[in-house]
Amino acid sequence: MLIVDAHEDIAWNTLTFGRDYTTSAYNIRTAEAASKTPDHNGSACLGRTQWIAGHVGVVFATLFVSPYRRRLGGWDRMCYRNAAEAHELAQTQLDFYHRLEEQHPEFRIIRNRADLYTVTSCWEQEIQSDKLIGLVLLMEGADPIRTPDEVEQWYERGVRIIGPAWAGTRYCGGTGDPGPLSRAGAALMEHMAACSIILDVSHMSEQSFDQALECYEGVVIASHANPRYAADLSTPERALTDNQTRKLAAREGVIGIIPYNRFLKTGWYPAEGKQAVSVRRVAEIMDYICQLTGSSQHVGIGSDFDGGFGTEGIPQPMDTVADLNMIGTSLAELGYDSDHVTQMLSGNWLAALQRGLPD
Ligand SMILES: [Zn+2]
């Protein structure tokens, strides 16, 4: 069964730590064994071998840069002091994806529905070697867009999803930075609507979330956001209230659940070990969204693997992205039939892409 993962910071990891995701997560772990990288970002969960083995054929791949005020240390090099720096750093990430596609044809940037079909149909064949990994480019935090009218240029270069926030940006409030949608944020929504870019509300402050939903009529998702019910966080706005979840469902939105222990169990800390949370918990949280919205059409997976945590921080017994299918097994144990499981592991994201991507 094909799996869609709606959030992976592939370029950020490659350019920050030199991770080579064209091989295997285990090669990366070996290469990093004597380095500080696992201290900063955990042991790698991503790699081509694991995407293929786990049938993770479509990935929302981010352009992610962070404001200098949130810099975590000297190693944290994808940080910006102003829009010009943000722009430059995000362009290097976009260049990286274009180079990846050129040099490794097994990776395919998904720009339209025809590309999506090419990728998904290759997963219906039996032969392993022909598998494509489709990348839908997602900008997380919109500060790299120097002015709202620049959206079209990013679109031309392949960006299909924009999340205006990570921390707060010039466009809206974000995690740890409550606040409204700015005037520039409203203009950003207009330019996004003009080229049908999908809106990712992950990380947006509640106020900005409400305003964005009000003024943006296109396709809306939360690529990676757990319900607040799943865990109490020091930044509660990082997770969705039940009310927000219902609003997203009313817009045919899809929410990507993050299998990260800190977002699944209140107070989880690394010394507790990964075994403090089971993969069953992920399925229970997905079930929670289904119960709340009365439908299995509004939830999927947005793993965020390697986005600040590694295998040490994900539920037992998952080790890499190849194990996302374990969530499907747990959903089946909760009573979901295979059609519903397929919806949650891929179908809902594919439907959102069908609505959001151009012909
Ligand atoms: Zn994020």
CSV table of C-alpha atoms and ligand atoms in Angstrom, one decimal:
chain,number,residue,atom,x,y,z
A,1,MET,CA,0.0,0.0,0.0
A,2,LEU,CA,1.3,3.5,-0.9
A,3,ILE,CA,1.9,5.8,1.9
A,4,VAL,CA,2.0,9.6,1.7
A,5,ASP,CA,4.1,11.5,4.3
A,6,ALA,CA,3.1,15.2,4.4
A,7,HIS,CA,6.1,16.6,6.1
A,8,GLU,CA,9.9,15.9,5.8
A,9,ASP,CA,12.7,18.5,6.0
A,10,ILE,CA,14.8,16.8,3.4
A,11,ALA,CA,16.7,19.9,2.1
A,12,TRP,CA,17.2,21.4,5.5
A,13,ASN,CA,18.9,18.1,6.7
A,14,THR,CA,21.0,17.7,3.6
A,15,LEU,CA,22.3,21.3,3.7
A,16,THR,CA,22.6,21.5,7.5
A,17,PHE,CA,24.1,18.1,8.3
A,18,GLY,CA,25.2,16.8,4.9
A,19,ARG,CA,22.9,13.9,5.1
A,20,ASP,CA,22.7,11.9,1.9
A,21,TYR,CA,19.2,10.7,1.7
A,22,THR,CA,19.7,9.1,-1.7
A,23,THR,CA,21.1,6.0,0.2
A,24,SER,CA,19.8,4.6,3.4
A,25,ALA,CA,19.0,5.9,6.9
A,26,TYR,CA,21.4,3.2,8.2
A,27,ASN,CA,24.3,4.5,6.1
A,28,ILE,CA,23.6,8.0,7.5
A,29,ARG,CA,23.7,6.6,11.0
A,30,THR,CA,27.0,4.9,10.4
A,31,ALA,CA,28.5,8.0,8.8
A,32,GLU,CA,27.3,10.2,11.7
A,33,ALA,CA,28.3,7.8,14.5
A,34,ALA,CA,31.3,9.8,15.5
A,35,SER,CA,29.7,13.2,14.9
A,36,LYS,CA,27.6,15.6,16.9
A,37,THR,CA,24.7,15.4,14.5
A,38,PRO,CA,22.7,12.8,16.4
A,39,ASP,CA,22.9,15.1,19.5
A,40,HIS,CA,21.3,17.9,17.5
A,41,ASN,CA,18.8,16.0,15.4
A,42,GLY,CA,18.7,12.4,16.6
A,43,SER,CA,19.5,9.3,14.5
A,44,ALA,CA,18.3,9.5,10.9
A,45,CYS,CA,14.9,8.0,10.1
A,46,LEU,CA,14.8,8.9,6.4
A,47,GLY,CA,16.6,7.5,3.3
A,48,ARG,CA,15.8,6.2,-0.1
A,49,THR,CA,16.0,2.5,0.9
A,50,GLN,CA,13.5,3.2,3.7
A,51,TRP,CA,11.1,5.2,1.5
A,52,ILE,CA,11.1,2.4,-1.0
A,53,ALA,CA,10.8,-0.4,1.6
A,54,GLY,CA,8.0,1.4,3.3
A,55,HIS,CA,6.1,2.3,0.1
A,56,VAL,CA,6.4,6.0,1.1
A,57,GLY,CA,6.0,7.2,-2.5
A,58,VAL,CA,4.8,10.7,-2.0
A,59,VAL,CA,6.5,13.1,0.4
A,60,PHE,CA,5.7,16.8,1.1
A,61,ALA,CA,9.3,18.1,1.1
A,62,THR,CA,10.0,21.3,2.8
A,63,LEU,CA,11.8,24.5,2.3
A,64,PHE,CA,12.5,25.3,5.9
A,65,VAL,CA,14.6,28.2,7.3
A,66,SER,CA,14.3,29.7,10.8
A,67,PRO,CA,14.7,33.2,12.2
A,68,TYR,CA,18.1,33.9,13.8
A,69,ARG,CA,16.4,34.6,17.2
A,70,ARG,CA,15.5,30.9,17.3
A,71,ARG,CA,19.0,29.7,16.3
A,72,LEU,CA,19.9,26.5,18.3
A,73,GLY,CA,23.7,26.7,18.0
A,74,GLY,CA,26.6,27.2,15.7
A,75,TRP,CA,25.6,24.1,13.7
A,76,ASP,CA,22.1,25.7,12.9
A,77,ARG,CA,23.1,27.4,9.7
A,78,MET,CA,19.7,27.8,7.9
A,79,CYS,CA,18.9,30.9,10.0
A,80,TYR,CA,18.0,34.4,8.7
A,81,ARG,CA,18.2,37.9,10.0
A,82,ASN,CA,15.9,39.5,7.4
A,83,ALA,CA,13.8,38.6,4.4
A,84,ALA,CA,16.7,38.8,1.9
A,85,GLU,CA,18.7,36.2,3.9
A,86,ALA,CA,15.6,34.0,4.2
A,87,HIS,CA,15.1,34.3,0.5
A,88,GLU,CA,18.6,33.3,-0.3
A,89,LEU,CA,18.6,30.3,2.1
A,90,ALA,CA,15.3,29.0,0.8
A,91,GLN,CA,16.5,29.3,-2.8
A,92,THR,CA,19.5,27.1,-2.0
A,93,GLN,CA,17.0,24.5,-0.7
A,94,LEU,CA,14.9,24.8,-3.8
A,95,ASP,CA,18.0,24.5,-6.0
A,96,PHE,CA,18.9,21.3,-4.0
A,97,TYR,CA,15.5,19.7,-4.9
A,98,HIS,CA,16.0,20.6,-8.6
A,99,ARG,CA,19.5,19.1,-8.5
A,100,LEU,CA,18.2,16.0,-6.7
A,101,GLU,CA,15.7,15.4,-9.4
A,102,GLU,CA,18.3,16.0,-12.1
A,103,GLN,CA,20.9,13.7,-10.7
A,104,HIS,CA,18.6,11.1,-9.2
A,105,PRO,CA,15.7,10.5,-11.5
A,106,GLU,CA,14.0,8.2,-9.0
A,107,PHE,CA,13.0,11.5,-7.3
A,108,ARG,CA,10.3,13.4,-9.1
A,109,ILE,CA,9.1,16.9,-8.2
A,110,ILE,CA,5.3,16.8,-8.4
A,111,ARG,CA,4.1,19.9,-10.1
A,112,ASN,CA,0.7,18.9,-11.4
A,113,ARG,CA,-1.8,16.1,-11.5
A,114,ALA,CA,-0.1,14.3,-14.4
A,115,ASP,CA,3.1,14.1,-12.3
A,116,LEU,CA,1.1,12.8,-9.4
A,117,TYR,CA,-0.4,10.1,-11.6
A,118,THR,CA,3.0,9.1,-12.9
A,119,VAL,CA,4.3,8.6,-9.4
A,120,THR,CA,1.2,6.9,-7.9
A,121,SER,CA,0.8,4.5,-10.9
A,122,CYS,CA,4.4,3.3,-10.6
A,123,TRP,CA,3.6,2.1,-7.1
A,124,GLU,CA,0.8,-0.1,-8.5
A,125,GLN,CA,3.4,-2.2,-10.5
A,126,GLU,CA,5.3,-5.1,-9.0
A,127,ILE,CA,8.9,-4.2,-9.9
A,128,GLN,CA,10.9,-2.6,-7.1
A,129,SER,CA,13.5,-0.8,-9.2
A,130,ASP,CA,11.0,1.4,-11.1
A,131,LYS,CA,9.6,3.1,-8.0
A,132,LEU,CA,9.5,6.9,-8.0
A,133,ILE,CA,9.6,9.1,-4.9
A,134,GLY,CA,7.4,12.1,-5.6
A,135,LEU,CA,8.2,15.3,-3.8
A,136,VAL,CA,5.6,18.0,-3.4
A,137,LEU,CA,7.4,21.2,-2.4
A,138,LEU,CA,6.2,22.9,0.7
A,139,MET,CA,7.5,26.2,2.1
A,140,GLU,CA,7.3,26.1,5.9
A,141,GLY,CA,7.4,29.7,7.2
A,142,ALA,CA,6.9,32.3,4.4
A,143,ASP,CA,9.6,34.9,5.3
A,144,PRO,CA,11.6,33.8,2.2
A,145,ILE,CA,8.9,35.4,0.1
A,146,ARG,CA,10.2,38.9,0.1
A,147,THR,CA,7.0,40.5,-1.1
A,148,PRO,CA,3.6,38.8,-1.6
A,149,ASP,CA,3.8,39.3,-5.4
A,150,GLU,CA,6.8,37.0,-5.4
A,151,VAL,CA,4.5,34.0,-4.8
A,152,GLU,CA,4.2,33.4,-8.5
A,153,GLN,CA,8.0,33.0,-8.9
A,154,TRP,CA,8.1,30.4,-6.2
A,155,TYR,CA,5.2,28.6,-7.9
A,156,GLU,CA,7.0,28.7,-11.2
A,157,ARG,CA,9.9,26.9,-9.6
A,158,GLY,CA,7.7,24.2,-8.2
A,159,VAL,CA,6.4,25.3,-4.8
A,160,ARG,CA,2.8,24.0,-4.4
A,161,ILE,CA,2.1,24.4,-0.7
A,162,ILE,CA,2.9,27.3,1.6
A,163,GLY,CA,2.7,27.4,5.4
A,164,PRO,CA,2.9,31.1,6.3
A,165,ALA,CA,4.2,30.3,9.8
A,166,TRP,CA,6.9,28.4,11.7
A,167,ALA,CA,7.8,30.9,14.4
A,168,GLY,CA,5.9,34.1,13.7
A,169,THR,CA,6.8,35.6,10.3
A,170,ARG,CA,6.1,39.0,8.6
A,171,TYR,CA,2.9,37.4,7.4
A,172,CYS,CA,1.3,36.0,10.6
A,173,GLY,CA,1.7,34.7,14.1
A,174,GLY,CA,3.3,31.3,14.6
A,175,THR,CA,4.6,28.9,17.3
A,176,GLY,CA,5.7,30.9,20.3
A,177,ASP,CA,4.7,34.2,18.6
A,178,PRO,CA,1.0,34.7,18.9
A,179,GLY,CA,-0.5,37.4,16.6
A,180,PRO,CA,-2.8,38.2,13.7
A,181,LEU,CA,-2.5,37.8,10.0
A,182,SER,CA,-0.7,41.0,8.9
A,183,ARG,CA,-1.7,43.2,6.0
A,184,ALA,CA,1.1,41.5,4.0
A,185,GLY,CA,-0.3,38.1,5.2
A,186,ALA,CA,-3.7,39.0,3.7
A,187,ALA,CA,-2.0,39.9,0.4
A,188,LEU,CA,0.0,36.7,0.5
A,189,MET,CA,-3.3,34.8,0.7
A,190,GLU,CA,-4.5,36.6,-2.4
A,191,HIS,CA,-1.4,35.7,-4.4
A,192,MET,CA,-1.6,32.1,-3.2
A,193,ALA,CA,-5.2,31.9,-4.3
A,194,ALA,CA,-4.3,33.4,-7.7
A,195,CYS,CA,-2.0,30.5,-8.5
A,196,SER,CA,-3.9,27.9,-6.4
A,197,ILE,CA,-1.2,27.2,-3.9
A,198,ILE,CA,-2.3,25.0,-1.0
A,199,LEU,CA,-2.4,26.7,2.4
A,200,ASP,CA,-0.7,24.8,5.2
A,201,VAL,CA,-2.0,26.1,8.6
A,202,SER,CA,0.5,24.1,10.7
A,203,HIS,CA,2.3,26.4,13.2
A,204,MET,CA,-0.1,29.3,12.7
A,205,SER,CA,-1.3,31.1,15.7
A,206,GLU,CA,-5.0,30.6,16.4
A,207,GLN,CA,-5.9,34.2,15.5
A,208,SER,CA,-4.0,34.0,12.2
A,209,PHE,CA,-5.5,30.6,11.5
A,210,ASP,CA,-9.0,32.0,11.8
A,211,GLN,CA,-8.2,35.0,9.7
A,212,ALA,CA,-6.5,32.9,7.0
A,213,LEU,CA,-9.4,30.5,6.7
A,214,GLU,CA,-11.7,33.5,6.4
A,215,CYS,CA,-9.9,35.2,3.5
A,216,TYR,CA,-8.4,32.1,1.7
A,217,GLU,CA,-10.9,30.0,-0.3
A,218,GLY,CA,-8.5,27.4,-1.7
A,219,VAL,CA,-7.4,24.0,-0.5
A,220,VAL,CA,-6.4,24.0,3.2
A,221,ILE,CA,-4.3,21.4,5.1
A,222,ALA,CA,-2.3,21.1,8.3
A,223,SER,CA,0.7,19.1,7.0
A,224,HIS,CA,1.9,18.2,10.5
A,225,ALA,CA,-0.1,19.1,13.6
A,226,ASN,CA,-1.5,16.9,16.4
A,227,PRO,CA,-4.6,17.7,18.3
A,228,ARG,CA,-4.1,19.4,21.7
A,229,TYR,CA,-5.8,16.4,23.2
A,230,ALA,CA,-2.7,14.3,22.4
A,231,ALA,CA,-0.3,16.1,24.7
A,232,ASP,CA,0.0,19.4,26.7
A,233,LEU,CA,2.8,21.4,25.2
A,234,SER,CA,4.6,24.5,26.5
A,235,THR,CA,3.5,26.1,23.2
A,236,PRO,CA,-0.1,24.9,23.1
A,237,GLU,CA,-0.8,26.7,19.9
A,238,ARG,CA,1.5,24.3,18.1
A,239,ALA,CA,-1.4,21.8,18.3
A,240,LEU,CA,-5.0,22.1,17.1
A,241,THR,CA,-8.0,22.7,19.2
A,242,ASP,CA,-11.1,20.6,18.6
A,243,ASN,CA,-12.7,23.7,17.2
A,244,GLN,CA,-9.8,24.2,14.7
A,245,THR,CA,-10.0,20.6,13.7
A,246,ARG,CA,-13.8,20.9,13.0
A,247,LYS,CA,-13.1,24.1,10.9
A,248,LEU,CA,-10.5,22.3,8.8
A,249,ALA,CA,-12.9,19.4,8.3
A,250,ALA,CA,-15.6,21.8,7.2
A,251,ARG,CA,-13.2,22.9,4.5
A,252,GLU,CA,-12.3,19.4,3.4
A,253,GLY,CA,-9.0,19.8,5.1
A,254,VAL,CA,-6.6,17.0,6.0
A,255,ILE,CA,-4.4,16.9,9.2
A,256,GLY,CA,-1.1,15.1,9.3
A,257,ILE,CA,-0.4,13.4,12.6
A,258,ILE,CA,3.2,13.6,13.8
A,259,PRO,CA,4.5,10.3,15.4
A,260,TYR,CA,6.8,12.2,17.8
A,261,ASN,CA,6.6,11.1,21.4
A,262,ARG,CA,6.7,14.6,22.8
A,263,PHE,CA,3.5,15.5,20.8
A,264,LEU,CA,1.8,12.2,21.8
A,265,LYS,CA,2.4,12.0,25.6
A,266,THR,CA,2.3,14.9,28.0
A,267,GLY,CA,5.7,15.5,29.6
A,268,TRP,CA,7.6,12.9,27.5
A,269,TYR,CA,11.3,13.5,27.7
A,270,PRO,CA,14.1,11.7,25.9
A,271,ALA,CA,15.5,9.8,28.9
A,272,GLU,CA,12.1,8.1,29.2
A,273,GLY,CA,13.0,6.3,26.0
A,274,LYS,CA,10.9,5.6,22.9
A,275,GLN,CA,9.2,2.7,24.5
A,276,ALA,CA,7.2,5.1,26.7
A,277,VAL,CA,4.9,5.6,23.7
A,278,SER,CA,3.6,2.9,21.4
A,279,VAL,CA,2.6,3.1,17.8
A,280,ARG,CA,-0.9,2.2,18.9
A,281,ARG,CA,-1.1,5.7,20.4
A,282,VAL,CA,-0.6,7.2,16.9
A,283,ALA,CA,-3.6,5.2,15.7
A,284,GLU,CA,-5.6,6.3,18.7
A,285,ILE,CA,-4.9,10.0,17.9
A,286,MET,CA,-6.0,9.4,14.3
A,287,ASP,CA,-9.1,7.8,15.6
A,288,TYR,CA,-9.7,10.8,17.8
A,289,ILE,CA,-9.8,13.0,14.7
A,290,CYS,CA,-12.2,10.6,13.0
A,291,GLN,CA,-14.5,10.6,16.0
A,292,LEU,CA,-14.4,14.3,16.3
A,293,THR,CA,-15.2,15.0,12.6
A,294,GLY,CA,-17.4,12.0,12.1
A,295,SER,CA,-15.3,11.0,9.1
A,296,SER,CA,-12.1,9.2,8.2
A,297,GLN,CA,-11.4,11.8,5.5
A,298,HIS,CA,-9.6,14.4,7.4
A,299,VAL,CA,-6.5,12.7,8.8
A,300,GLY,CA,-3.2,11.4,7.5
A,301,ILE,CA,0.4,11.2,8.4
A,302,GLY,CA,2.8,14.2,8.5
A,303,SER,CA,5.8,12.5,10.2
A,304,ASP,CA,8.2,15.4,10.4
A,305,PHE,CA,10.9,12.7,10.8
A,306,ASP,CA,14.4,14.1,11.1
A,307,GLY,CA,12.8,17.5,11.8
A,308,GLY,CA,14.4,18.0,15.2
A,309,PHE,CA,14.1,14.5,16.5
A,310,GLY,CA,15.3,11.0,15.4
A,311,THR,CA,14.5,7.4,15.9
A,312,GLU,CA,15.0,7.9,19.7
A,313,GLY,CA,11.9,10.1,19.8
A,314,ILE,CA,9.4,8.1,17.8
A,315,PRO,CA,7.0,5.5,19.2
A,316,GLN,CA,8.1,1.9,19.8
A,317,PRO,CA,8.7,-0.2,17.7
A,318,MET,CA,9.1,2.2,14.8
A,319,ASP,CA,12.7,2.7,13.7
A,320,THR,CA,12.6,4.5,10.4
A,321,VAL,CA,10.1,5.9,7.8
A,322,ALA,CA,9.8,2.4,6.5
A,323,ASP,CA,7.8,1.6,9.6
A,324,LEU,CA,4.9,4.1,9.0
A,325,ASN,CA,2.8,1.1,7.8
A,326,MET,CA,2.7,-0.1,11.4
A,327,ILE,CA,0.3,2.8,12.0
A,328,GLY,CA,-2.0,1.1,9.4
A,329,THR,CA,-1.8,-2.2,11.4
A,330,SER,CA,-2.8,-0.4,14.6
A,331,LEU,CA,-5.7,1.3,12.8
A,332,ALA,CA,-6.9,-2.1,11.7
A,333,GLU,CA,-6.6,-3.3,15.3
A,334,LEU,CA,-8.9,-0.4,16.3
A,335,GLY,CA,-11.5,-1.7,13.9
A,336,TYR,CA,-10.9,0.3,10.7
A,337,ASP,CA,-11.3,-1.7,7.5
A,338,SER,CA,-8.7,-1.6,4.7
A,339,ASP,CA,-10.5,1.1,2.7
A,340,HIS,CA,-10.5,3.4,5.7
A,341,VAL,CA,-6.9,2.6,6.5
A,342,THR,CA,-5.9,3.3,2.9
A,343,GLN,CA,-7.7,6.7,3.1
A,344,MET,CA,-5.7,7.6,6.2
A,345,LEU,CA,-2.3,6.4,5.0
A,346,SER,CA,-2.6,7.9,1.5
A,347,GLY,CA,-6.0,8.5,0.1
A,348,ASN,CA,-6.9,11.7,2.0
A,349,TRP,CA,-3.6,13.4,1.0
A,350,LEU,CA,-4.0,12.3,-2.6
A,351,ALA,CA,-7.5,13.7,-2.7
A,352,ALA,CA,-6.2,17.0,-1.3
A,353,LEU,CA,-3.5,17.1,-4.0
A,354,GLN,CA,-6.0,16.2,-6.7
A,355,ARG,CA,-8.0,19.3,-5.6
A,356,GLY,CA,-5.0,21.6,-5.2
A,357,LEU,CA,-2.6,20.7,-8.0
A,358,PRO,CA,-3.0,22.2,-11.5
A,359,ASP,CA,-3.8,19.9,-14.5
B,1,ZN,ZN,7.2,22.2,11.5
